[in-house]
CSV table of C-alpha atoms and ligand atoms in Angstrom, one decimal:
chain,number,residue,atom,x,y,z
A,1,MET,CA,7.4,-24.4,-28.1
A,2,ALA,CA,4.9,-21.6,-28.1
A,3,GLU,CA,2.6,-23.7,-30.4
A,4,LYS,CA,2.2,-26.2,-27.6
A,5,LYS,CA,0.9,-23.6,-25.3
A,6,LYS,CA,-1.9,-22.4,-27.5
A,7,CYS,CA,-5.6,-22.8,-26.5
A,8,LEU,CA,-9.1,-21.4,-26.7
A,9,ALA,CA,-10.0,-19.4,-23.6
A,10,THR,CA,-13.5,-18.5,-22.6
A,11,VAL,CA,-14.5,-15.1,-21.2
A,12,LYS,CA,-15.9,-15.6,-17.7
A,13,SER,CA,-16.5,-11.9,-17.1
A,14,GLN,CA,-15.3,-8.5,-18.1
A,15,SER,CA,-15.7,-5.0,-16.5
A,16,GLU,CA,-14.3,-1.5,-16.9
A,17,LEU,CA,-12.3,-0.5,-13.8
A,18,ALA,CA,-11.5,3.0,-14.9
A,19,PRO,CA,-11.8,4.8,-18.2
A,20,GLY,CA,-10.0,2.5,-20.7
A,21,ILE,CA,-8.8,0.0,-18.1
A,22,TYR,CA,-10.5,-3.4,-18.3
A,23,SER,CA,-10.6,-6.4,-16.0
A,24,LEU,CA,-11.0,-9.7,-17.9
A,25,TRP,CA,-11.4,-13.1,-16.3
A,26,LEU,CA,-10.6,-16.1,-18.5
A,27,ALA,CA,-11.4,-19.8,-18.1
A,28,PHE,CA,-9.5,-22.5,-19.9
A,29,PRO,CA,-10.2,-26.0,-21.3
A,30,GLU,CA,-9.8,-28.8,-18.8
A,31,GLU,CA,-7.1,-30.5,-20.8
A,32,TYR,CA,-5.0,-27.3,-20.8
A,33,ASN,CA,-5.5,-25.5,-17.5
A,34,VAL,CA,-3.3,-22.4,-17.9
A,35,ALA,CA,-4.2,-21.2,-14.4
A,36,SER,CA,-2.6,-24.3,-12.8
A,37,MET,CA,0.7,-23.6,-14.6
A,38,ALA,CA,0.8,-19.8,-14.3
A,39,LYS,CA,2.8,-17.7,-11.8
A,40,PRO,CA,2.9,-14.0,-11.1
A,41,GLY,CA,4.9,-11.8,-13.5
A,42,GLN,CA,4.1,-14.2,-16.5
A,43,PHE,CA,1.8,-13.1,-19.3
A,44,LEU,CA,-0.6,-14.4,-21.9
A,45,SER,CA,-0.6,-13.5,-25.6
A,46,LEU,CA,-4.0,-12.9,-27.0
A,47,TYR,CA,-4.9,-13.3,-30.6
A,48,SER,CA,-7.3,-11.0,-32.5
A,49,ASP,CA,-10.1,-12.5,-34.6
A,50,ASP,CA,-9.3,-9.9,-37.2
A,51,GLY,CA,-7.0,-11.6,-39.8
A,52,SER,CA,-5.3,-8.2,-40.5
A,53,ARG,CA,-3.8,-8.3,-37.1
A,54,LEU,CA,-1.6,-11.4,-37.1
A,55,LEU,CA,0.6,-10.6,-34.1
A,56,PRO,CA,-0.8,-11.3,-30.7
A,57,ARG,CA,-1.1,-8.8,-27.8
A,58,PRO,CA,0.9,-9.7,-24.7
A,59,ILE,CA,-1.0,-8.9,-21.5
A,60,SER,CA,0.4,-9.6,-18.0
A,61,ILE,CA,-1.4,-11.8,-15.5
A,62,CYS,CA,-3.0,-9.8,-12.7
A,63,GLU,CA,-4.5,-12.7,-10.7
A,64,ILE,CA,-4.5,-16.5,-10.8
A,65,ASP,CA,-7.4,-18.5,-9.4
A,66,LYS,CA,-6.0,-22.0,-9.3
A,67,LYS,CA,-9.1,-23.4,-7.6
A,68,ASP,CA,-11.5,-22.2,-10.3
A,69,GLY,CA,-8.9,-22.6,-13.1
A,70,ALA,CA,-9.2,-18.9,-14.1
A,71,ILE,CA,-6.8,-16.0,-14.8
A,72,ARG,CA,-7.5,-12.3,-14.6
A,73,LEU,CA,-6.0,-9.8,-17.0
A,74,VAL,CA,-6.2,-6.1,-16.3
A,75,TYR,CA,-5.2,-4.0,-19.4
A,76,ARG,CA,-5.4,-0.6,-20.9
A,77,VAL,CA,-7.1,-0.2,-24.3
A,78,ALA,CA,-4.3,1.1,-26.5
A,79,GLY,CA,-5.3,0.2,-30.1
A,80,LYS,CA,-7.7,-1.9,-32.2
A,81,GLY,CA,-6.5,-5.2,-30.8
A,82,THR,CA,-7.1,-4.3,-27.2
A,83,ALA,CA,-10.4,-2.5,-28.1
A,84,GLU,CA,-11.6,-5.8,-29.7
A,85,PHE,CA,-10.8,-7.7,-26.5
A,86,SER,CA,-12.6,-5.1,-24.4
A,87,SER,CA,-15.8,-5.6,-26.3
A,88,MET,CA,-16.0,-9.3,-25.5
A,89,HIS,CA,-18.8,-10.6,-23.3
A,90,THR,CA,-19.2,-13.6,-21.0
A,91,GLY,CA,-19.0,-16.8,-23.0
A,92,ALA,CA,-17.0,-15.4,-25.9
A,93,GLN,CA,-13.9,-17.3,-26.9
A,94,LEU,CA,-10.4,-16.1,-27.9
A,95,ARG,CA,-7.2,-17.8,-28.8
A,96,ILE,CA,-4.4,-17.4,-26.4
A,97,VAL,CA,-0.8,-18.6,-25.9
A,98,GLY,CA,0.6,-18.9,-22.4
A,99,PRO,CA,1.6,-18.8,-19.7
A,100,LEU,CA,4.7,-17.1,-21.2
A,101,GLY,CA,7.8,-15.5,-19.7
A,102,ASN,CA,9.7,-16.3,-16.5
A,103,GLY,CA,7.7,-14.5,-13.8
A,104,PHE,CA,8.9,-12.9,-10.5
A,105,PRO,CA,11.2,-15.0,-8.4
A,106,ILE,CA,8.9,-15.2,-5.3
A,107,GLU,CA,11.5,-17.3,-3.5
A,108,GLU,CA,13.9,-14.3,-3.5
A,109,GLY,CA,11.4,-12.4,-1.4
A,110,LYS,CA,10.5,-15.1,1.2
A,111,GLY,CA,11.4,-14.0,4.7
A,112,LYS,CA,12.5,-10.6,3.5
A,113,ARG,CA,11.0,-7.1,3.6
A,114,VAL,CA,9.8,-6.9,0.0
A,115,MET,CA,8.6,-3.8,-1.8
A,116,LEU,CA,6.5,-4.2,-4.9
A,117,MET,CA,6.4,-1.2,-7.2
A,118,GLY,CA,4.0,-0.8,-10.1
A,119,GLY,CA,3.5,2.1,-12.5
A,120,GLY,CA,0.5,2.5,-14.9
A,121,VAL,CA,-0.3,-0.8,-16.6
A,122,GLY,CA,2.7,-2.2,-14.6
A,123,VAL,CA,0.4,-2.1,-11.5
A,124,PRO,CA,-1.8,-5.2,-12.3
A,125,PRO,CA,0.9,-7.9,-12.2
A,126,MET,CA,1.8,-6.8,-8.7
A,127,LEU,CA,-1.5,-8.1,-7.3
A,128,GLN,CA,-0.9,-11.8,-7.6
A,129,THR,CA,2.8,-11.2,-6.7
A,130,ALA,CA,1.6,-9.5,-3.5
A,131,LYS,CA,-0.9,-12.3,-2.7
A,132,ASP,CA,1.9,-14.9,-3.2
A,133,LEU,CA,4.3,-13.0,-0.9
A,134,GLY,CA,1.9,-12.3,2.0
A,135,THR,CA,0.4,-9.2,3.7
A,136,ASP,CA,3.7,-8.0,5.2
A,137,THR,CA,4.6,-6.7,1.7
A,138,ILE,CA,5.0,-3.0,1.0
A,139,ILE,CA,3.1,-2.1,-2.2
A,140,CYS,CA,3.8,1.2,-4.0
A,141,CYS,CA,1.5,2.0,-6.9
A,142,GLY,CA,2.0,4.9,-9.3
A,143,TYR,CA,-1.0,6.2,-11.4
A,144,ARG,CA,-1.4,9.0,-13.9
A,145,ASP,CA,-4.7,10.1,-12.3
A,146,GLU,CA,-7.5,7.5,-12.1
A,147,LEU,CA,-6.9,4.8,-9.5
A,148,PHE,CA,-7.7,1.1,-10.2
A,149,LEU,CA,-7.2,-2.1,-8.2
A,150,ASN,CA,-6.2,0.1,-5.2
A,151,GLU,CA,-8.8,-1.4,-2.9
A,152,GLU,CA,-7.6,-4.9,-3.7
A,153,PHE,CA,-4.0,-3.8,-3.1
A,154,ALA,CA,-4.9,-2.2,0.2
A,155,ALA,CA,-6.2,-5.7,1.3
A,156,ALA,CA,-3.1,-7.4,0.0
A,157,GLY,CA,-0.4,-5.4,1.9
A,158,ASP,CA,0.9,-2.0,3.1
A,159,LEU,CA,-0.2,0.2,0.2
A,160,HIS,CA,1.3,3.5,-0.7
A,161,ILE,CA,0.1,5.5,-3.7
A,162,ALA,CA,1.5,8.2,-6.0
A,163,THR,CA,-0.4,10.1,-8.6
A,164,GLU,CA,1.1,12.4,-11.3
A,165,ASP,CA,-1.6,15.0,-10.7
A,166,GLY,CA,-1.6,14.6,-6.9
A,167,SER,CA,-5.3,13.6,-6.8
A,168,ALA,CA,-4.5,10.7,-4.4
A,169,GLY,CA,-1.5,9.8,-2.3
A,170,VAL,CA,1.9,11.5,-2.9
A,171,LYS,CA,2.1,13.8,-5.9
A,172,GLY,CA,4.6,12.5,-8.3
A,173,ASN,CA,5.9,9.0,-9.1
A,174,VAL,CA,6.6,5.8,-7.1
A,175,MET,CA,10.1,7.1,-6.2
A,176,ASP,CA,8.6,10.2,-4.7
A,177,ALA,CA,6.3,8.0,-2.5
A,178,VAL,CA,9.4,5.9,-1.4
A,179,ARG,CA,11.1,9.2,-0.2
A,180,GLU,CA,8.1,10.9,1.3
A,181,ASP,CA,6.7,7.9,3.0
A,182,HIS,CA,10.2,6.7,4.1
A,183,LEU,CA,9.8,3.2,2.7
A,184,GLU,CA,12.6,0.7,3.2
A,185,ALA,CA,13.0,-2.8,1.8
A,186,ASP,CA,15.5,-5.7,1.4
A,187,VAL,CA,14.4,-6.6,-2.1
A,188,ILE,CA,12.3,-4.8,-4.8
A,189,PHE,CA,10.1,-6.3,-7.5
A,190,ALA,CA,8.9,-3.7,-10.0
A,191,CYS,CA,7.0,-3.4,-13.3
A,192,GLY,CA,6.3,-0.2,-15.2
A,193,PRO,CA,7.6,2.2,-17.9
A,194,ALA,CA,11.3,2.4,-18.7
A,195,PRO,CA,12.0,5.7,-16.9
A,196,MET,CA,10.5,4.3,-13.7
A,197,LEU,CA,12.5,1.1,-13.9
A,198,ARG,CA,15.6,3.1,-14.6
A,199,ALA,CA,15.1,5.2,-11.4
A,200,ILE,CA,14.4,2.0,-9.4
A,201,LYS,CA,17.6,0.4,-10.7
A,202,ALA,CA,19.6,3.5,-9.8
A,203,TYR,CA,18.0,3.5,-6.3
A,204,GLY,CA,18.7,-0.2,-5.8
A,205,LEU,CA,22.4,0.2,-6.8
A,206,GLU,CA,22.8,3.2,-4.5
A,207,LYS,CA,21.2,1.4,-1.5
A,208,GLY,CA,22.6,-2.1,-2.3
A,209,ILE,CA,19.0,-3.5,-2.7
A,210,PRO,CA,18.5,-6.3,-5.2
A,211,CYS,CA,15.8,-5.3,-7.7
A,212,TRP,CA,13.9,-7.6,-10.0
A,213,ILE,CA,12.3,-5.6,-12.8
A,214,SER,CA,9.7,-6.7,-15.4
A,215,MET,CA,10.3,-5.0,-18.7
A,216,GLU,CA,7.0,-6.1,-20.3
A,217,GLU,CA,6.3,-2.6,-21.6
A,218,ARG,CA,9.0,-3.2,-24.3
A,219,MET,CA,7.2,-6.3,-25.7
A,220,ALA,CA,5.4,-6.4,-29.1
A,221,CYS,CA,4.5,-9.9,-30.3
A,222,GLY,CA,5.3,-11.6,-27.1
A,223,VAL,CA,6.2,-14.9,-28.7
A,224,GLY,CA,9.8,-14.4,-29.9
A,225,ALA,CA,8.8,-13.7,-33.5
A,226,CYS,CA,9.4,-9.9,-34.1
A,227,LEU,CA,12.7,-9.3,-32.2
A,228,GLY,CA,11.2,-5.9,-31.2
A,229,CYS,CA,12.0,-6.6,-27.6
A,230,VAL,CA,15.7,-7.2,-27.5
A,231,CYS,CA,17.7,-5.5,-24.7
A,232,LYS,CA,21.4,-5.4,-23.9
A,233,THR,CA,22.6,-7.6,-21.0
A,234,THR,CA,25.8,-7.8,-19.0
A,235,HIS,CA,26.3,-11.5,-19.7
A,236,LYS,CA,26.1,-13.7,-22.8
A,237,TYR,CA,23.0,-15.9,-23.1
A,238,ALA,CA,23.9,-19.5,-23.8
A,239,HIS,CA,21.5,-19.9,-26.6
A,240,SER,CA,22.5,-16.8,-28.5
A,241,HIS,CA,26.2,-16.3,-27.4
A,242,VAL,CA,25.7,-12.5,-27.4
A,243,ASN,CA,25.0,-9.8,-24.8
A,244,ASN,CA,21.4,-9.6,-25.8
A,245,ALA,CA,18.1,-11.0,-24.4
A,246,ARG,CA,14.7,-11.2,-25.8
A,247,ILE,CA,12.4,-9.7,-23.1
A,248,CYS,CA,9.5,-11.9,-24.1
A,249,THR,CA,11.3,-15.2,-23.9
A,250,ASP,CA,14.3,-14.6,-21.6
A,251,GLY,CA,12.3,-12.3,-19.3
A,252,PRO,CA,10.2,-10.2,-18.9
A,253,VAL,CA,11.7,-10.2,-15.4
A,254,PHE,CA,15.4,-9.6,-15.0
A,255,GLU,CA,17.7,-8.8,-12.1
A,256,ALA,CA,18.2,-5.0,-12.7
A,257,ARG,CA,22.0,-5.2,-12.8
A,258,GLU,CA,21.8,-7.7,-15.7
A,259,VAL,CA,20.1,-5.4,-18.2
A,260,GLU,CA,20.6,-2.0,-19.7
A,261,ILE,CA,17.5,0.2,-19.5
B,1,FES,FE1,8.4,-10.0,-30.4
B,1,FES,FE2,9.9,-10.5,-28.2
B,1,FES,S1,8.2,-9.2,-28.4
B,1,FES,S2,10.3,-11.2,-30.2
């Protein structure tokens, strides 16, 4: 199935938002318009031109421009593969597979007070999610130190920020911002590192708030090939008959009570 989704994307533009954090806009061939199919919380897998790196790099979708048929990825350079992508200029082409994964269930948030929580490179997928939900959305972003996309989030909803070093917003993590800023919600969508998602799951269980969490940090190949992303689930999946899910193909978004983190 993944084979069918493969295409050659063209770099529309690329810029560095903060040290090591890049924003990449991609355009797609007319006959395979990835942007028209994509939804927030899904991801693309990007292939390196270097034959020694066969597995693709999964990168979450930050923004979808359906009108212009373009998708924005915001990613951190974390190795040779992402370093190669960061050096690509306008007009360069790269092989991608996507859109992949299930995405956030936007319909679960309609008419409700939604809080979006993003940590680190889990921040970018919250931008299109916020845009699809509307400006009443509470957005809580956690950064290590340098901020990125914060101005765009401020325009997309009610933004609250936490930084580990206290250089902006609340000192600490997103849960510290929830407590200090007295944030309340009916439903939570979150993406970030496992400790953050674990804390959000515990908070949701304590308060009786449904939480949808994206576990994309745990992915490796992104296309179901390496089994490096398996997580334990509370129910058996029909296709596997076991209490396991592949984050890249069954997720990356799960209802928090369904998965062990
Ligand atoms: Fe490789 Fe899911 S990331 S199988």
